[in-house]
């Protein structure tokens, strides 16, 4: 069982920045990807970004492209999400997640591809 622990959420004004972290308790040689998702009140959980543990390639949701950056630190088994130019529409609980350990030809962006989830961290952006 993989345990994922997010940190770094909080309250920020519009235009501000936050950096989220996600530490994985363990990894295997078949663990290739880590993803970030978010869920706003009354909405479905949605994809934000995904990365390979090698650090490249990455993929982003259109709504965050150019503002958010996902990165990984192999030595620390930690994935980060740098969020800049935040706006109130970014308010949500942010989750890191790991898919079933297997290589895929396409980076996984569907919530159903992921089997391990962190507890989530709240990000609130005030206008």
Short mmCIF file of N, CA, C and O in Angstrom, two decimals:
data_model
loop_
_atom_site.label_atom_id
_atom_site.label_comp_id
_atom_site.label_asym_id
_atom_site.label_seq_id
_atom_site.Cartn_x
_atom_site.Cartn_y
_atom_site.Cartn_z
N UNK A 1 0.84 -1.18 0.00
CA UNK A 1 0.00 0.00 0.00
C UNK A 1 0.89 1.25 0.00
O UNK A 1 1.80 1.37 0.81
N UNK A 2 0.60 2.13 -0.92
CA UNK A 2 1.34 3.39 -1.01
C UNK A 2 0.57 4.46 -0.25
O UNK A 2 -0.63 4.63 -0.45
N UNK A 3 1.28 5.17 0.60
CA UNK A 3 0.67 6.29 1.30
C UNK A 3 1.19 7.59 0.71
O UNK A 3 2.41 7.75 0.54
N UNK A 4 0.28 8.48 0.39
CA UNK A 4 0.62 9.77 -0.19
C UNK A 4 0.20 10.87 0.78
O UNK A 4 -0.93 10.85 1.28
N UNK A 5 1.09 11.80 1.01
CA UNK A 5 0.81 12.87 1.97
C UNK A 5 1.05 14.22 1.31
O UNK A 5 2.19 14.55 0.96
N UNK A 6 -0.03 15.00 1.15
CA UNK A 6 0.08 16.33 0.58
C UNK A 6 0.29 17.37 1.67
O UNK A 6 -0.12 17.18 2.82
N UNK A 7 0.92 18.45 1.28
CA UNK A 7 1.08 19.59 2.18
C UNK A 7 1.23 20.84 1.34
O UNK A 7 1.48 20.76 0.13
N UNK A 8 1.07 22.00 1.97
CA UNK A 8 1.33 23.26 1.28
C UNK A 8 0.10 24.06 0.91
O UNK A 8 0.22 25.17 0.39
N UNK A 9 -1.08 23.54 1.18
CA UNK A 9 -2.28 24.30 0.87
C UNK A 9 -2.44 25.48 1.81
O UNK A 9 -1.70 25.64 2.78
N UNK A 10 -3.44 26.31 1.51
CA UNK A 10 -3.70 27.46 2.36
C UNK A 10 -4.58 28.48 1.68
O UNK A 10 -5.19 28.20 0.65
N UNK A 11 -4.62 29.65 2.29
CA UNK A 11 -5.42 30.78 1.77
C UNK A 11 -4.48 31.79 1.12
O UNK A 11 -3.46 32.18 1.72
N UNK A 12 -4.81 32.20 -0.09
CA UNK A 12 -3.98 33.15 -0.82
C UNK A 12 -4.88 34.09 -1.60
O UNK A 12 -6.00 33.73 -1.98
N UNK A 13 -4.40 35.30 -1.82
CA UNK A 13 -5.17 36.26 -2.61
C UNK A 13 -5.00 35.98 -4.10
O UNK A 13 -4.00 35.39 -4.53
N UNK A 14 -5.97 36.41 -4.87
CA UNK A 14 -5.90 36.26 -6.32
C UNK A 14 -4.59 36.87 -6.84
O UNK A 14 -4.19 37.96 -6.40
N UNK A 15 -3.96 36.17 -7.75
CA UNK A 15 -2.68 36.59 -8.28
C UNK A 15 -1.49 36.03 -7.53
O UNK A 15 -0.35 36.14 -7.98
N UNK A 16 -1.75 35.41 -6.38
CA UNK A 16 -0.68 34.87 -5.56
C UNK A 16 -0.24 33.49 -5.99
O UNK A 16 -0.70 32.95 -7.01
N UNK A 17 0.67 32.91 -5.20
CA UNK A 17 1.25 31.60 -5.52
C UNK A 17 1.24 30.69 -4.31
O UNK A 17 1.26 31.15 -3.16
N UNK A 18 1.21 29.41 -4.58
CA UNK A 18 1.36 28.38 -3.56
C UNK A 18 2.14 27.22 -4.17
O UNK A 18 2.09 27.00 -5.39
N UNK A 19 2.83 26.48 -3.31
CA UNK A 19 3.53 25.29 -3.75
C UNK A 19 3.06 24.11 -2.93
O UNK A 19 3.22 24.10 -1.70
N UNK A 20 2.48 23.15 -3.60
CA UNK A 20 2.04 21.92 -2.95
C UNK A 20 3.11 20.85 -3.06
O UNK A 20 3.83 20.79 -4.06
N UNK A 21 3.19 20.01 -2.04
CA UNK A 21 4.12 18.88 -2.04
C UNK A 21 3.34 17.60 -1.80
O UNK A 21 2.32 17.60 -1.11
N UNK A 22 3.85 16.52 -2.33
CA UNK A 22 3.24 15.20 -2.13
C UNK A 22 4.37 14.20 -1.94
O UNK A 22 5.14 13.94 -2.88
N UNK A 23 4.47 13.62 -0.75
CA UNK A 23 5.49 12.63 -0.45
C UNK A 23 4.89 11.24 -0.52
O UNK A 23 3.85 10.97 0.10
N UNK A 24 5.54 10.36 -1.26
CA UNK A 24 5.11 8.97 -1.38
C UNK A 24 5.89 8.10 -0.40
O UNK A 24 7.11 8.25 -0.26
N UNK A 25 5.17 7.19 0.27
CA UNK A 25 5.82 6.37 1.30
C UNK A 25 6.77 5.35 0.70
O UNK A 25 7.75 4.95 1.32
N UNK A 26 6.50 4.93 -0.51
CA UNK A 26 7.38 3.98 -1.16
C UNK A 26 7.13 4.02 -2.66
O UNK A 26 6.11 4.51 -3.13
N UNK A 27 8.10 3.51 -3.40
CA UNK A 27 7.96 3.40 -4.84
C UNK A 27 8.55 2.08 -5.27
O UNK A 27 9.45 1.54 -4.63
N UNK A 28 8.06 1.56 -6.37
CA UNK A 28 8.63 0.35 -6.97
C UNK A 28 9.16 0.71 -8.35
O UNK A 28 8.92 1.81 -8.86
N UNK A 29 9.82 -0.23 -8.96
CA UNK A 29 10.37 0.02 -10.29
C UNK A 29 9.28 0.17 -11.34
O UNK A 29 9.53 0.64 -12.45
N UNK A 30 8.05 -0.21 -11.00
CA UNK A 30 6.94 -0.09 -11.94
C UNK A 30 6.12 1.17 -11.72
O UNK A 30 5.12 1.39 -12.41
N UNK A 31 6.51 1.99 -10.75
CA UNK A 31 5.81 3.25 -10.51
C UNK A 31 6.39 4.31 -11.42
O UNK A 31 7.53 4.73 -11.22
N UNK A 32 5.63 4.72 -12.41
CA UNK A 32 6.15 5.65 -13.40
C UNK A 32 5.60 7.07 -13.26
O UNK A 32 6.26 8.02 -13.64
N UNK A 33 4.38 7.21 -12.75
CA UNK A 33 3.68 8.48 -12.84
C UNK A 33 3.15 8.94 -11.48
O UNK A 33 2.88 8.14 -10.59
N UNK A 34 2.97 10.23 -11.37
CA UNK A 34 2.25 10.84 -10.26
C UNK A 34 1.39 11.96 -10.82
O UNK A 34 1.85 12.70 -11.70
N UNK A 35 0.19 12.07 -10.27
CA UNK A 35 -0.71 13.09 -10.77
C UNK A 35 -1.26 13.97 -9.67
O UNK A 35 -1.22 13.62 -8.48
N UNK A 36 -1.73 15.14 -10.08
CA UNK A 36 -2.47 16.05 -9.20
C UNK A 36 -3.88 16.22 -9.75
O UNK A 36 -4.07 16.40 -10.96
N UNK A 37 -4.84 16.17 -8.86
CA UNK A 37 -6.24 16.41 -9.19
C UNK A 37 -6.80 17.44 -8.21
O UNK A 37 -6.17 17.73 -7.19
N UNK A 38 -7.96 17.96 -8.51
CA UNK A 38 -8.61 18.87 -7.58
C UNK A 38 -10.12 18.68 -7.64
O UNK A 38 -10.66 18.24 -8.66
N UNK A 39 -10.75 19.04 -6.55
CA UNK A 39 -12.20 18.93 -6.47
C UNK A 39 -12.77 20.14 -5.75
O UNK A 39 -12.47 20.36 -4.58
N UNK A 40 -13.56 20.90 -6.48
CA UNK A 40 -14.24 22.05 -5.91
C UNK A 40 -15.60 21.62 -5.37
O UNK A 40 -16.15 20.60 -5.79
N UNK A 41 -16.16 22.38 -4.43
CA UNK A 41 -17.46 22.01 -3.86
C UNK A 41 -18.53 21.85 -4.94
O UNK A 41 -18.68 22.71 -5.81
N UNK A 42 -19.23 20.72 -4.90
CA UNK A 42 -20.30 20.47 -5.85
C UNK A 42 -19.85 20.07 -7.23
O UNK A 42 -20.68 19.92 -8.13
N UNK A 43 -18.56 19.87 -7.41
CA UNK A 43 -18.04 19.49 -8.73
C UNK A 43 -17.31 18.16 -8.65
O UNK A 43 -16.92 17.69 -7.59
N UNK A 44 -17.14 17.55 -9.81
CA UNK A 44 -16.41 16.29 -9.87
C UNK A 44 -14.90 16.55 -9.75
O UNK A 44 -14.41 17.65 -10.05
N UNK A 45 -14.21 15.53 -9.31
CA UNK A 45 -12.75 15.62 -9.23
C UNK A 45 -12.20 15.72 -10.66
O UNK A 45 -12.60 14.96 -11.55
N UNK A 46 -11.25 16.64 -10.86
CA UNK A 46 -10.73 16.86 -12.19
C UNK A 46 -9.21 16.81 -12.22
O UNK A 46 -8.53 17.13 -11.24
N UNK A 47 -8.71 16.41 -13.37
CA UNK A 47 -7.28 16.32 -13.59
C UNK A 47 -6.64 17.71 -13.61
O UNK A 47 -7.21 18.65 -14.17
N UNK A 48 -5.45 17.81 -13.02
CA UNK A 48 -4.69 19.05 -13.04
C UNK A 48 -3.37 18.88 -13.80
O UNK A 48 -3.09 19.62 -14.73
N UNK A 49 -2.58 17.89 -13.37
CA UNK A 49 -1.26 17.70 -14.00
C UNK A 49 -0.76 16.30 -13.69
O UNK A 49 -1.17 15.68 -12.69
N UNK A 50 0.14 15.82 -14.53
CA UNK A 50 0.76 14.51 -14.32
C UNK A 50 2.21 14.58 -14.76
O UNK A 50 2.57 15.36 -15.65
N UNK A 51 3.05 13.77 -14.11
CA UNK A 51 4.48 13.76 -14.42
C UNK A 51 4.99 12.34 -14.25
O UNK A 51 4.42 11.53 -13.53
N UNK A 52 6.07 12.04 -14.94
CA UNK A 52 6.77 10.80 -14.69
C UNK A 52 7.82 11.04 -13.61
O UNK A 52 8.28 12.17 -13.42
N UNK A 53 8.21 9.99 -12.92
CA UNK A 53 9.23 10.15 -11.89
C UNK A 53 10.56 10.56 -12.51
O UNK A 53 11.41 11.12 -11.82
N UNK A 54 10.72 10.34 -13.77
CA UNK A 54 11.93 10.81 -14.45
C UNK A 54 11.91 12.33 -14.65
O UNK A 54 12.94 12.92 -14.98
N UNK A 55 10.75 12.94 -14.44
CA UNK A 55 10.65 14.39 -14.56
C UNK A 55 10.11 14.88 -15.89
O UNK A 55 9.76 16.05 -16.04
N UNK A 56 10.03 14.02 -16.84
CA UNK A 56 9.57 14.40 -18.18
C UNK A 56 9.11 13.13 -18.87
O UNK A 56 9.78 12.10 -18.74
N UNK A 57 8.01 13.13 -19.58
CA UNK A 57 7.18 14.29 -19.92
C UNK A 57 6.19 14.66 -18.82
O UNK A 57 6.09 13.97 -17.81
N UNK A 58 5.48 15.76 -19.07
CA UNK A 58 4.43 16.23 -18.20
C UNK A 58 3.20 16.56 -19.06
O UNK A 58 3.30 16.69 -20.29
N UNK A 59 2.08 16.70 -18.37
CA UNK A 59 0.86 17.09 -19.09
C UNK A 59 0.00 17.88 -18.12
O UNK A 59 -0.03 17.57 -16.93
N UNK A 60 -0.71 18.90 -18.65
CA UNK A 60 -1.50 19.78 -17.83
C UNK A 60 -2.91 19.91 -18.36
O UNK A 60 -3.15 19.83 -19.58
N UNK A 61 -3.84 20.19 -17.46
CA UNK A 61 -5.17 20.59 -17.89
C UNK A 61 -5.08 21.96 -18.54
O UNK A 61 -4.24 22.79 -18.16
N UNK A 62 -5.92 22.23 -19.51
CA UNK A 62 -5.88 23.50 -20.21
C UNK A 62 -6.09 24.67 -19.25
O UNK A 62 -5.52 25.75 -19.45
N UNK A 63 -6.88 24.45 -18.21
CA UNK A 63 -7.22 25.54 -17.29
C UNK A 63 -6.02 26.01 -16.46
O UNK A 63 -6.06 27.10 -15.89
N UNK A 64 -4.98 25.19 -16.36
CA UNK A 64 -3.82 25.57 -15.53
C UNK A 64 -2.54 25.72 -16.34
O UNK A 64 -1.52 26.14 -15.79
N UNK A 65 -2.60 25.40 -17.61
CA UNK A 65 -1.41 25.44 -18.45
C UNK A 65 -0.84 26.85 -18.47
O UNK A 65 -1.56 27.84 -18.63
N UNK A 66 0.48 26.94 -18.26
CA UNK A 66 1.14 28.24 -18.24
C UNK A 66 1.17 28.88 -16.87
O UNK A 66 1.90 29.86 -16.66
N UNK A 67 0.37 28.38 -15.93
CA UNK A 67 0.34 28.93 -14.57
C UNK A 67 0.88 27.96 -13.54
O UNK A 67 1.48 28.36 -12.55
N UNK A 68 0.63 26.68 -13.74
CA UNK A 68 1.05 25.63 -12.81
C UNK A 68 2.23 24.86 -13.40
O UNK A 68 2.30 24.66 -14.62
N UNK A 69 3.11 24.40 -12.51
CA UNK A 69 4.24 23.58 -12.94
C UNK A 69 4.37 22.39 -12.01
O UNK A 69 4.47 22.56 -10.79
N UNK A 70 4.37 21.20 -12.58
CA UNK A 70 4.57 19.98 -11.80
C UNK A 70 6.02 19.55 -11.93
O UNK A 70 6.63 19.69 -13.01
N UNK A 71 6.59 19.07 -10.83
CA UNK A 71 7.97 18.59 -10.85
C UNK A 71 8.11 17.43 -9.89
O UNK A 71 7.24 17.20 -9.04
N UNK A 72 9.19 16.70 -10.04
CA UNK A 72 9.40 15.53 -9.19
C UNK A 72 10.83 15.48 -8.68
O UNK A 72 11.76 15.96 -9.36
N UNK A 73 10.98 14.94 -7.49
CA UNK A 73 12.30 14.74 -6.88
C UNK A 73 12.42 13.27 -6.55
O UNK A 73 11.86 12.80 -5.56
N UNK A 74 13.16 12.57 -7.39
CA UNK A 74 13.31 11.12 -7.22
C UNK A 74 13.88 10.74 -5.87
O UNK A 74 13.40 9.83 -5.20
N UNK A 75 14.90 11.46 -5.44
CA UNK A 75 15.61 11.12 -4.21
C UNK A 75 14.69 11.23 -2.99
O UNK A 75 14.84 10.48 -2.03
N UNK A 76 13.74 12.14 -3.06
CA UNK A 76 12.83 12.35 -1.93
C UNK A 76 11.48 11.68 -2.14
O UNK A 76 10.60 11.79 -1.28
N UNK A 77 11.30 11.04 -3.29
CA UNK A 77 9.99 10.44 -3.63
C UNK A 77 8.88 11.46 -3.43
O UNK A 77 7.82 11.16 -2.85
N UNK A 78 9.12 12.65 -3.89
CA UNK A 78 8.19 13.76 -3.68
C UNK A 78 7.88 14.44 -5.01
O UNK A 78 8.77 14.63 -5.84
N UNK A 79 6.62 14.79 -5.17
CA UNK A 79 6.17 15.52 -6.34
C UNK A 79 5.64 16.88 -5.87
O UNK A 79 5.03 16.98 -4.80
N UNK A 80 5.88 17.90 -6.68
CA UNK A 80 5.48 19.25 -6.33
C UNK A 80 4.51 19.81 -7.36
O UNK A 80 4.54 19.42 -8.54
N UNK A 81 3.72 20.76 -6.92
CA UNK A 81 2.87 21.51 -7.84
C UNK A 81 3.02 23.00 -7.49
O UNK A 81 2.51 23.45 -6.46
N UNK A 82 3.76 23.70 -8.33
CA UNK A 82 3.92 25.14 -8.16
C UNK A 82 2.75 25.82 -8.86
O UNK A 82 2.57 25.64 -10.07
N UNK A 83 2.00 26.62 -8.11
CA UNK A 83 0.81 27.26 -8.66
C UNK A 83 0.99 28.77 -8.60
O UNK A 83 1.11 29.34 -7.50
N UNK A 84 1.02 29.40 -9.75
CA UNK A 84 1.18 30.85 -9.85
C UNK A 84 -0.07 31.47 -10.46
O UNK A 84 -0.90 30.78 -11.06
N UNK A 85 -0.19 32.77 -10.32
CA UNK A 85 -1.32 33.52 -10.88
C UNK A 85 -2.65 32.86 -10.51
O UNK A 85 -3.52 32.67 -11.37
N UNK A 86 -2.78 32.53 -9.25
CA UNK A 86 -3.99 31.85 -8.80
C UNK A 86 -5.20 32.77 -8.90
O UNK A 86 -5.10 34.00 -8.71
N UNK A 87 -6.34 32.19 -9.20
CA UNK A 87 -7.60 32.92 -9.24
C UNK A 87 -8.66 32.15 -8.45
O UNK A 87 -8.45 30.97 -8.12
N UNK A 88 -9.76 32.79 -8.11
CA UNK A 88 -10.78 32.12 -7.27
C UNK A 88 -11.27 30.80 -7.85
O UNK A 88 -11.68 29.91 -7.08
N UNK A 89 -11.23 30.65 -9.16
CA UNK A 89 -11.67 29.39 -9.78
C UNK A 89 -10.73 28.22 -9.46
O UNK A 89 -11.08 27.07 -9.71
N UNK A 90 -9.57 28.52 -8.93
CA UNK A 90 -8.63 27.46 -8.53
C UNK A 90 -8.92 26.93 -7.14
O UNK A 90 -8.27 25.96 -6.69
N UNK A 91 -9.87 27.52 -6.43
CA UNK A 91 -10.22 27.07 -5.10
C UNK A 91 -10.77 25.65 -5.14
O UNK A 91 -11.71 25.37 -5.88
N UNK A 92 -10.15 24.77 -4.37
CA UNK A 92 -10.53 23.35 -4.38
C UNK A 92 -9.69 22.61 -3.36
O UNK A 92 -8.72 23.15 -2.83
N UNK A 93 -10.06 21.37 -3.11
CA UNK A 93 -9.18 20.45 -2.40
C UNK A 93 -8.30 19.78 -3.46
O UNK A 93 -8.80 19.25 -4.45
N UNK A 94 -6.99 19.85 -3.25
CA UNK A 94 -6.04 19.29 -4.20
C UNK A 94 -5.52 17.95 -3.68
O UNK A 94 -5.13 17.83 -2.51
N UNK A 95 -5.53 16.96 -4.57
CA UNK A 95 -5.11 15.61 -4.22
C UNK A 95 -3.95 15.17 -5.12
O UNK A 95 -3.98 15.41 -6.32
N UNK A 96 -2.97 14.53 -4.53
CA UNK A 96 -2.01 13.83 -5.36
C UNK A 96 -2.43 12.37 -5.44
O UNK A 96 -3.13 11.87 -4.54
N UNK A 97 -2.02 11.73 -6.50
CA UNK A 97 -2.48 10.36 -6.73
C UNK A 97 -1.46 9.59 -7.56
O UNK A 97 -0.70 10.17 -8.33
N UNK A 98 -1.48 8.28 -7.37
CA UNK A 98 -0.61 7.38 -8.13
C UNK A 98 -1.46 6.34 -8.84
O UNK A 98 -2.36 5.76 -8.23
N UNK A 99 -1.21 6.11 -10.12
CA UNK A 99 -1.98 5.10 -10.84
C UNK A 99 -1.47 3.71 -10.54
O UNK A 99 -0.43 3.54 -9.89
N UNK A 100 -2.21 2.71 -11.00
CA UNK A 100 -1.73 1.33 -10.90
C UNK A 100 -0.37 1.26 -11.55
O UNK A 100 -0.19 1.79 -12.66
N UNK A 101 0.61 0.65 -10.90
CA UNK A 101 1.97 0.67 -11.43
C UNK A 101 2.13 -0.13 -12.72
O UNK A 101 2.21 -1.35 -12.71
N UNK A 102 2.14 0.58 -13.82
CA UNK A 102 2.41 -0.03 -15.10
C UNK A 102 2.74 1.10 -16.07
O UNK A 102 2.31 2.24 -15.91
N UNK A 103 3.53 0.74 -17.06
CA UNK A 103 3.87 1.73 -18.08
C UNK A 103 2.68 1.94 -19.01
O UNK A 103 1.97 0.99 -19.34
N UNK A 104 2.50 3.16 -19.42
CA UNK A 104 1.41 3.49 -20.36
C UNK A 104 1.99 4.27 -21.53
O UNK A 104 2.93 5.04 -21.37
N UNK A 105 1.39 4.10 -22.67
CA UNK A 105 1.85 4.83 -23.85
C UNK A 105 1.47 6.31 -23.78
O UNK A 105 2.13 7.15 -24.39
N UNK A 106 0.43 6.61 -23.01
CA UNK A 106 -0.05 7.97 -22.87
C UNK A 106 -0.13 8.29 -21.38
O UNK A 106 -0.55 7.45 -20.58
N UNK A 107 0.29 9.49 -20.99
CA UNK A 107 0.23 9.88 -19.59
C UNK A 107 -1.21 9.79 -19.08
O UNK A 107 -2.13 10.29 -19.73
N UNK A 108 -1.41 9.17 -17.93
CA UNK A 108 -2.77 8.99 -17.42
C UNK A 108 -3.36 10.29 -16.89
O UNK A 108 -2.77 10.94 -16.02
N UNK A 109 -4.53 10.65 -17.38
CA UNK A 109 -5.21 11.86 -16.93
C UNK A 109 -6.61 11.60 -16.41
O UNK A 109 -7.26 12.51 -15.91
N UNK A 110 -7.08 10.37 -16.52
CA UNK A 110 -8.43 10.03 -16.07
C UNK A 110 -8.38 9.64 -14.60
O UNK A 110 -7.51 8.85 -14.19
N UNK A 111 -9.31 10.14 -13.83
CA UNK A 111 -9.33 9.84 -12.40
C UNK A 111 -9.41 8.34 -12.15
O UNK A 111 -8.87 7.84 -11.15
N UNK A 112 -10.03 7.61 -13.06
CA UNK A 112 -10.20 6.16 -12.88
C UNK A 112 -8.90 5.39 -13.13
O UNK A 112 -8.83 4.19 -12.82
N UNK A 113 -7.89 6.04 -13.65
CA UNK A 113 -6.58 5.40 -13.83
C UNK A 113 -5.81 5.32 -12.52
O UNK A 113 -4.82 4.61 -12.43
N UNK A 114 -6.25 6.06 -11.50
CA UNK A 114 -5.48 6.22 -10.27
C UNK A 114 -6.07 5.39 -9.14
O UNK A 114 -7.30 5.36 -8.96
N UNK A 115 -5.19 4.73 -8.40
CA UNK A 115 -5.65 3.83 -7.34
C UNK A 115 -5.21 4.25 -5.95
O UNK A 115 -5.76 3.79 -4.96
N UNK A 116 -4.20 5.10 -5.85
CA UNK A 116 -3.74 5.56 -4.55
C UNK A 116 -3.93 7.07 -4.48
O UNK A 116 -3.50 7.79 -5.39
N UNK A 117 -4.52 7.54 -3.38
CA UNK A 117 -4.84 8.95 -3.22
C UNK A 117 -4.38 9.47 -1.87
O UNK A 117 -4.44 8.74 -0.87
N UNK A 118 -3.92 10.70 -1.86
CA UNK A 118 -3.64 11.36 -0.61
C UNK A 118 -4.92 11.86 0.05
O UNK A 118 -6.01 11.71 -0.51
N UNK A 119 -4.77 12.46 1.21
CA UNK A 119 -5.94 12.92 1.96
C UNK A 119 -6.45 14.26 1.45
O UNK A 119 -7.57 14.67 1.78
N UNK A 120 -5.66 14.94 0.64
CA UNK A 120 -6.06 16.22 0.08
C UNK A 120 -5.60 17.39 0.92
O UNK A 120 -5.42 17.29 2.14
N UNK A 121 -5.39 18.52 0.26
CA UNK A 121 -5.03 19.76 0.94
C UNK A 121 -5.86 20.89 0.34
O UNK A 121 -6.01 21.01 -0.88
N UNK A 122 -6.42 21.73 1.21
CA UNK A 122 -7.33 22.78 0.76
C UNK A 122 -6.55 23.98 0.24
O UNK A 122 -5.61 24.47 0.89
N UNK A 123 -6.95 24.45 -0.92
CA UNK A 123 -6.43 25.69 -1.50
C UNK A 123 -7.61 26.63 -1.68
O UNK A 123 -8.58 26.30 -2.36
N UNK A 124 -7.51 27.79 -1.07
CA UNK A 124 -8.56 28.79 -1.18
C UNK A 124 -7.96 30.09 -1.71
O UNK A 124 -7.00 30.60 -1.14
N UNK A 125 -8.54 30.59 -2.79
CA UNK A 125 -8.06 31.81 -3.41
C UNK A 125 -9.14 32.87 -3.26
O UNK A 125 -10.26 32.70 -3.75
N UNK A 126 -8.81 33.94 -2.58
CA UNK A 126 -9.78 35.02 -2.36
C UNK A 126 -9.64 36.08 -3.44
O UNK A 126 -8.54 36.33 -3.95
N UNK A 127 -10.75 36.69 -3.76
CA UNK A 127 -10.74 37.72 -4.82
C UNK A 127 -10.44 39.10 -4.26
O UNK A 127 -10.40 39.30 -3.06
#
